[in-house]
mmCIF file of C-alpha atoms in Angstrom:
data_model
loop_
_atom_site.group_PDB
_atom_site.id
_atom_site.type_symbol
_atom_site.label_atom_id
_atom_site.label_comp_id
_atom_site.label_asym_id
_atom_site.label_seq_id
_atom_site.Cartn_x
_atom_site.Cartn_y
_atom_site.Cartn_z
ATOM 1 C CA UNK G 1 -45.658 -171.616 6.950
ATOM 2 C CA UNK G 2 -43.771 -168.246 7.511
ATOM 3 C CA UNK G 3 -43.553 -167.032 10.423
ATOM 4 C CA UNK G 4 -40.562 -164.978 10.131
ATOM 5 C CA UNK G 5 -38.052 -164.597 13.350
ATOM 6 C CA UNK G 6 -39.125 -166.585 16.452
ATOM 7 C CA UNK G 7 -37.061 -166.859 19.801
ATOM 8 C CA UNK G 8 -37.969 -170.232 22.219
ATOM 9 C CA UNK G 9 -37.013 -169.809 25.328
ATOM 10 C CA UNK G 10 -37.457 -172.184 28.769
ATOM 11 C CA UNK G 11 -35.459 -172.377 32.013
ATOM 12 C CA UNK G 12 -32.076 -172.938 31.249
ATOM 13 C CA UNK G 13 -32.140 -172.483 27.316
ATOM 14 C CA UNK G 14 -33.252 -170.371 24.362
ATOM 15 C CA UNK G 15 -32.632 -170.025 20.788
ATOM 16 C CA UNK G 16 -33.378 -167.097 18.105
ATOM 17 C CA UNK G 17 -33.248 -168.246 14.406
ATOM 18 C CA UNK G 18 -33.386 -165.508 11.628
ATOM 19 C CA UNK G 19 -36.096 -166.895 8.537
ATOM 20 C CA UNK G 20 -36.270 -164.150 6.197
ATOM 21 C CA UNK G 21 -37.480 -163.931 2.703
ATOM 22 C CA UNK G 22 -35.970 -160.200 1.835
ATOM 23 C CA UNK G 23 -32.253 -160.794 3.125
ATOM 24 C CA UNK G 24 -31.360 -164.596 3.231
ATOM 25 C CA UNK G 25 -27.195 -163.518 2.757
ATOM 26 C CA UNK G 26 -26.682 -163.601 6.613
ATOM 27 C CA UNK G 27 -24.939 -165.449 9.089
ATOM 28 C CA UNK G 28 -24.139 -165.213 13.039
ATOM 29 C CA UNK G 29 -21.121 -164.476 14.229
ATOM 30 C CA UNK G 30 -19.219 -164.632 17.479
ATOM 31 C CA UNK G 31 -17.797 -161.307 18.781
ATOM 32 C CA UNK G 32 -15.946 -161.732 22.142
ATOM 33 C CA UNK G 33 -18.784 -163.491 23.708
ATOM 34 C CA UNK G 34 -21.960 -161.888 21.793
ATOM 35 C CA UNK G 35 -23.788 -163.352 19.425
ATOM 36 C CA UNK G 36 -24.352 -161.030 16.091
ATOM 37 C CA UNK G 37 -26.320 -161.320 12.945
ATOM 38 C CA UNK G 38 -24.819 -159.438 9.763
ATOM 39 C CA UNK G 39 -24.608 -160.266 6.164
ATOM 40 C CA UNK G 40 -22.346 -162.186 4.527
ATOM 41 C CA UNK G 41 -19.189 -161.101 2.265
ATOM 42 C CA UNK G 42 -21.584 -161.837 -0.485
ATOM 43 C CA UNK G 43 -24.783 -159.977 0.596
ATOM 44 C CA UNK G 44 -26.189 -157.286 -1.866
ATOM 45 C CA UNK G 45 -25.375 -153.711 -0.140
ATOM 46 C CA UNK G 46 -28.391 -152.464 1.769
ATOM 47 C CA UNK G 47 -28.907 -149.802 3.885
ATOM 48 C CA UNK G 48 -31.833 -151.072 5.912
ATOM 49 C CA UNK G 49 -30.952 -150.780 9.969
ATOM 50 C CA UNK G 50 -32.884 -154.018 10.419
ATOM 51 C CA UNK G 51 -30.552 -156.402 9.097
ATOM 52 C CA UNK G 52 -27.645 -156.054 10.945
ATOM 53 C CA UNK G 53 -27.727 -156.727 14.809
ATOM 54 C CA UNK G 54 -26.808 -158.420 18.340
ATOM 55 C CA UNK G 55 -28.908 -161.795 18.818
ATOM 56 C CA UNK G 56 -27.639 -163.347 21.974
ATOM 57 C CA UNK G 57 -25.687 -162.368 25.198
ATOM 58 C CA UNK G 58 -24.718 -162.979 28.231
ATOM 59 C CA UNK G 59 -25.221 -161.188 31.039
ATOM 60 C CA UNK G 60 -24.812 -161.418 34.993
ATOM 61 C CA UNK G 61 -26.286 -159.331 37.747
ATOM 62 C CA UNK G 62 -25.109 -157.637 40.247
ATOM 63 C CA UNK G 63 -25.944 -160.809 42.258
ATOM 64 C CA UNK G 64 -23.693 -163.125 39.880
ATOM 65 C CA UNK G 65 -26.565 -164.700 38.869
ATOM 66 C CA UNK G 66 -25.744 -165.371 34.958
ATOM 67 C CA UNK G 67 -28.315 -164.474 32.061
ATOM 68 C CA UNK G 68 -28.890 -164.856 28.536
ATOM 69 C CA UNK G 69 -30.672 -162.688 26.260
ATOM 70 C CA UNK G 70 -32.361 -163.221 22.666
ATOM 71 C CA UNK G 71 -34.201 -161.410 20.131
ATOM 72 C CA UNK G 72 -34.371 -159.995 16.868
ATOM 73 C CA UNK G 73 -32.773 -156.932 17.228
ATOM 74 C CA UNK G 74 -31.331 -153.552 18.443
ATOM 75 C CA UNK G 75 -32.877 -153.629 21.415
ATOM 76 C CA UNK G 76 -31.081 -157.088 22.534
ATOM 77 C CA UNK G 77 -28.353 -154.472 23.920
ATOM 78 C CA UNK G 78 -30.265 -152.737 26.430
ATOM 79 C CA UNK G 79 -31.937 -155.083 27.763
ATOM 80 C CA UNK G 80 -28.594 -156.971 28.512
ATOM 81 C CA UNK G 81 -27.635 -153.614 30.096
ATOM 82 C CA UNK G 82 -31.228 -153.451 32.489
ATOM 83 C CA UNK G 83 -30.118 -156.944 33.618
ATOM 84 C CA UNK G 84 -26.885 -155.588 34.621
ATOM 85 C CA UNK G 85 -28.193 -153.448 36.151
ATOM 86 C CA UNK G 86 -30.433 -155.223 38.286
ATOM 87 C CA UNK G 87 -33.959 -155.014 36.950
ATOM 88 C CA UNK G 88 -36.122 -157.689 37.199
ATOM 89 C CA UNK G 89 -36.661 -159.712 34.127
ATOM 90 C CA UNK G 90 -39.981 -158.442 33.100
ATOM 91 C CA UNK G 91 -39.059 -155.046 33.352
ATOM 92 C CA UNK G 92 -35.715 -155.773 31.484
ATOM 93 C CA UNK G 93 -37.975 -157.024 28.598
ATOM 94 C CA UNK G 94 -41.089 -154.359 28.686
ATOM 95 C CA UNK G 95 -38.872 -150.606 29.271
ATOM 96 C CA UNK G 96 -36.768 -151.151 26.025
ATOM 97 C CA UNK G 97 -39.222 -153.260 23.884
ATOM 98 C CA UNK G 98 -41.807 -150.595 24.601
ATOM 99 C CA UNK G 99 -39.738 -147.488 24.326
ATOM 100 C CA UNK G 100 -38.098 -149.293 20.473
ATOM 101 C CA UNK G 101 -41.518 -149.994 19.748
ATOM 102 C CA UNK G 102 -42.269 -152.532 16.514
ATOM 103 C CA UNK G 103 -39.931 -152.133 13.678
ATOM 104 C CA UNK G 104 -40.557 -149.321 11.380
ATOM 105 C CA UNK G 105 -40.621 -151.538 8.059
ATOM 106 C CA UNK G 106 -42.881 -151.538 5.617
ATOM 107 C CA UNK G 107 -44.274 -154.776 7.946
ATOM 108 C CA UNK G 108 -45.006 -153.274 11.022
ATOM 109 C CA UNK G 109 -42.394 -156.009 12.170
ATOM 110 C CA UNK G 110 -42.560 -156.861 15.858
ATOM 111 C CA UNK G 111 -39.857 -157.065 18.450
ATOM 112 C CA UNK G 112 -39.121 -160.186 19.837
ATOM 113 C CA UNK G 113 -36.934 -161.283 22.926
ATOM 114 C CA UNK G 114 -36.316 -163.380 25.825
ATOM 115 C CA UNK G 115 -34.545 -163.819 29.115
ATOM 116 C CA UNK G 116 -33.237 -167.407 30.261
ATOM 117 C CA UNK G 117 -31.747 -168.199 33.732
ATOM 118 C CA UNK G 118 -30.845 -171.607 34.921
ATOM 119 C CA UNK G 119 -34.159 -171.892 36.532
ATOM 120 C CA UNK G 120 -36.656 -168.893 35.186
ATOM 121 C CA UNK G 121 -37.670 -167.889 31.685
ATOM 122 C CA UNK G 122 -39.229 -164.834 30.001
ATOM 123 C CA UNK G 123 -40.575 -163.519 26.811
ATOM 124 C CA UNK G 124 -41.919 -160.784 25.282
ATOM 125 C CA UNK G 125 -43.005 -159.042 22.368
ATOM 126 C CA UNK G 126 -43.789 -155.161 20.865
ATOM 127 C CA UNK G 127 -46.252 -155.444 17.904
ATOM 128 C CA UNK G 128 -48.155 -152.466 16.915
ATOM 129 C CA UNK G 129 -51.279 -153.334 18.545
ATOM 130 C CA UNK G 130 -49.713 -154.516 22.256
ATOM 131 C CA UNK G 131 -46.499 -155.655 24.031
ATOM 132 C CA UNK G 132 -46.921 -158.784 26.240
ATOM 133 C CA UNK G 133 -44.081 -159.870 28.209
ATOM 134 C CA UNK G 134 -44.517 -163.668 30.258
ATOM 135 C CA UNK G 135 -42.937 -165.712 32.586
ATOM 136 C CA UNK G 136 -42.463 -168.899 31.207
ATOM 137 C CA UNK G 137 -41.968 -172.048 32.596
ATOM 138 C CA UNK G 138 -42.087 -174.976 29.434
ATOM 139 C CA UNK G 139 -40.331 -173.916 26.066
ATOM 140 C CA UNK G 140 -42.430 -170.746 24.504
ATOM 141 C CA UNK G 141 -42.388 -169.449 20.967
ATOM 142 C CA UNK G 142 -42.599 -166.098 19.879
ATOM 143 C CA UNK G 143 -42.738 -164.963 16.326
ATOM 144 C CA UNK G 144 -42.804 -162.401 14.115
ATOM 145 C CA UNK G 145 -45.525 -163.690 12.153
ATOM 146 C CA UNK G 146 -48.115 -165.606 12.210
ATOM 147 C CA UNK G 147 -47.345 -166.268 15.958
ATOM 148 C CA UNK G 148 -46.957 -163.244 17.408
ATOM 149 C CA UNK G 149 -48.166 -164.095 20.964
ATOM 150 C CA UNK G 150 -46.229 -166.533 22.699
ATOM 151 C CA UNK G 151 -47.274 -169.899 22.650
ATOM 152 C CA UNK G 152 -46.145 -173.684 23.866
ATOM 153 C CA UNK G 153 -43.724 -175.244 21.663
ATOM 154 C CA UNK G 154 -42.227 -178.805 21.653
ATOM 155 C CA UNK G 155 -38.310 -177.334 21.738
ATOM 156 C CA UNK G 156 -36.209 -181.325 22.321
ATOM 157 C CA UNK G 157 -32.900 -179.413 23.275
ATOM 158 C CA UNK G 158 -34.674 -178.679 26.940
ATOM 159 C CA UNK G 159 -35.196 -182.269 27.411
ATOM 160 C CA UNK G 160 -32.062 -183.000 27.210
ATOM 161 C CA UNK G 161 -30.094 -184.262 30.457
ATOM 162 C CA UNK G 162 -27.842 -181.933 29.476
ATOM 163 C CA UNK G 163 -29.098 -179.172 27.669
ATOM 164 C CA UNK G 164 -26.664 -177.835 24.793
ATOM 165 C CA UNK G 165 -26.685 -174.195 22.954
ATOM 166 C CA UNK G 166 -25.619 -176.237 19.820
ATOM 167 C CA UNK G 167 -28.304 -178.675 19.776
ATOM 168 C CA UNK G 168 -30.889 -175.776 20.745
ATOM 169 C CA UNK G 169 -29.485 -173.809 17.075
ATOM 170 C CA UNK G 170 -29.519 -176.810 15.504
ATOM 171 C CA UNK G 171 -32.790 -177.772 16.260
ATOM 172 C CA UNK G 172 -34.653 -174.190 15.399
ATOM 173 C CA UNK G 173 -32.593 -173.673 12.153
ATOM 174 C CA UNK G 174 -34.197 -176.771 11.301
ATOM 175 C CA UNK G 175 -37.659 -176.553 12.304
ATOM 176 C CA UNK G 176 -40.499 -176.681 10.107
ATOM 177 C CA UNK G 177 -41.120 -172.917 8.696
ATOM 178 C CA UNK G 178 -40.317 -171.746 5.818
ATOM 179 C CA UNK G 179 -37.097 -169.616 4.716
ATOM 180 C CA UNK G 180 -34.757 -170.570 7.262
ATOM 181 C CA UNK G 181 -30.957 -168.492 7.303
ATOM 182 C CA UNK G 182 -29.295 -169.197 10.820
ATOM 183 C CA UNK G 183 -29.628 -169.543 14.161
ATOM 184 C CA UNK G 184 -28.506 -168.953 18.065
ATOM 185 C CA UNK G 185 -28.864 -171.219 20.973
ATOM 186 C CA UNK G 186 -28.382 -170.299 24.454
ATOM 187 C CA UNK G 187 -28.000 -172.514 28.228
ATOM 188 C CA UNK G 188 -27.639 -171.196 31.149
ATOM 189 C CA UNK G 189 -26.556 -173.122 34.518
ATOM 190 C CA UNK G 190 -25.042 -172.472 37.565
ATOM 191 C CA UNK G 191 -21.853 -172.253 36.101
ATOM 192 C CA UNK G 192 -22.681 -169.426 33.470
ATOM 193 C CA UNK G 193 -24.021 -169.037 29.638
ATOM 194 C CA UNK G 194 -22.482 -171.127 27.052
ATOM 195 C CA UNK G 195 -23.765 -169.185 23.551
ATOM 196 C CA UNK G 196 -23.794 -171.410 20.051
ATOM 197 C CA UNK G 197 -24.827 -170.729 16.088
ATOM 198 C CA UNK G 198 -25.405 -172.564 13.027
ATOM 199 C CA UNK G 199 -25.398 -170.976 9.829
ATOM 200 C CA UNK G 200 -25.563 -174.395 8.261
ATOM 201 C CA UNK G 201 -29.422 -173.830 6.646
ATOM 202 C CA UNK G 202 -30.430 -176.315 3.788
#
């Protein structure tokens, strides 16, 4: 099955993973501490704004509190920057998502995101019929097909006694949908956000 982009998020981890059938010539990349998804040296020129973008940050409040965001996306940025700023999760998620709106492809793409704390999780989602933003507690799929509402999802990585971003990127880039290209994995603890890729898709 494709079902295009998906972000999985749960309390204390997350992961985005890029499936895509148009532009598979892409890989993440770490700049200073963000996680972005461009083409590679090798990718056919294109001038579509979709293809290039940040995946995964971290964040912190104006508490401290640390944060990581996900998604599929320009919009990835300002919701980073609503965290910083203080707003609450859900509103982080719903005042950018809405005001972005679904992608203007020939698609109708949605936009896809979530939040992860050390204890709290949410997702959310812009299609062209609705935006739904949750609070999750058990690891939650949202995708840009297929499964466009969020939904329970059997993620291993947030079992672990020790949950790793690796393992989390790992794990998505080698789930069981079709087209897969690379992948992010975020944790969150106490301590902070430790951000991870894989670009390693058979």
């Amino acid at each position: 099955m494709y079902v295009g982009r998906f972000v999985v998020v749960a309390p204390g981890i997350g992961a985005y993973r890029v499936s895509s059938r148009s532009f598979p010539n892409r890989r993440v990349t770490d700049r200073d501490g963000t996680l972005t998804v461009g083409p590679t040296p090798d990718a056919p020129d294109t001038d579509n704004p979709y293809v290039s973008y940040n995946c995964a940050r971290a964040v912190r409040r104006p508490t401290d509190e640390p944060l990581a965001v996900v998604g599929n996306g320009s919009h990835v940025d300002p919701i980073a920057e609503k965290l910083e700023l203080g707003y609450p999760a859900r509103d982080a998620l719903a005042t950018p998502l809405l005001a972005l709106d679904f992608e203007k492809d020939d698609y109708d793409t949605p936009r896809i995101a979530g939040v992860v704390g050390a204890e709290t999780a949410t997702i959310g989602v812009v299609r062209r019929d609705g935006l739904v933003v949750e609070a999750v507690e058990e690891p939650t799929i949202v995708a840009t097909y297929e499964t466009d509402s969020p939904e329970p999802y059997a993620l291993a990585a947030a079992d672990a006694e020790t949950p790793d971003a690796a393992a989390a990127a790992t794990e998505v880039l080698g789930a069981d949908f079709e087209h897969p290209v690379c992948a992010a994995g975020a944790t969150v603890d106490g301590d902070g956000v430790a951000l991870a890729f894989d670009n390693d898709a058979e």
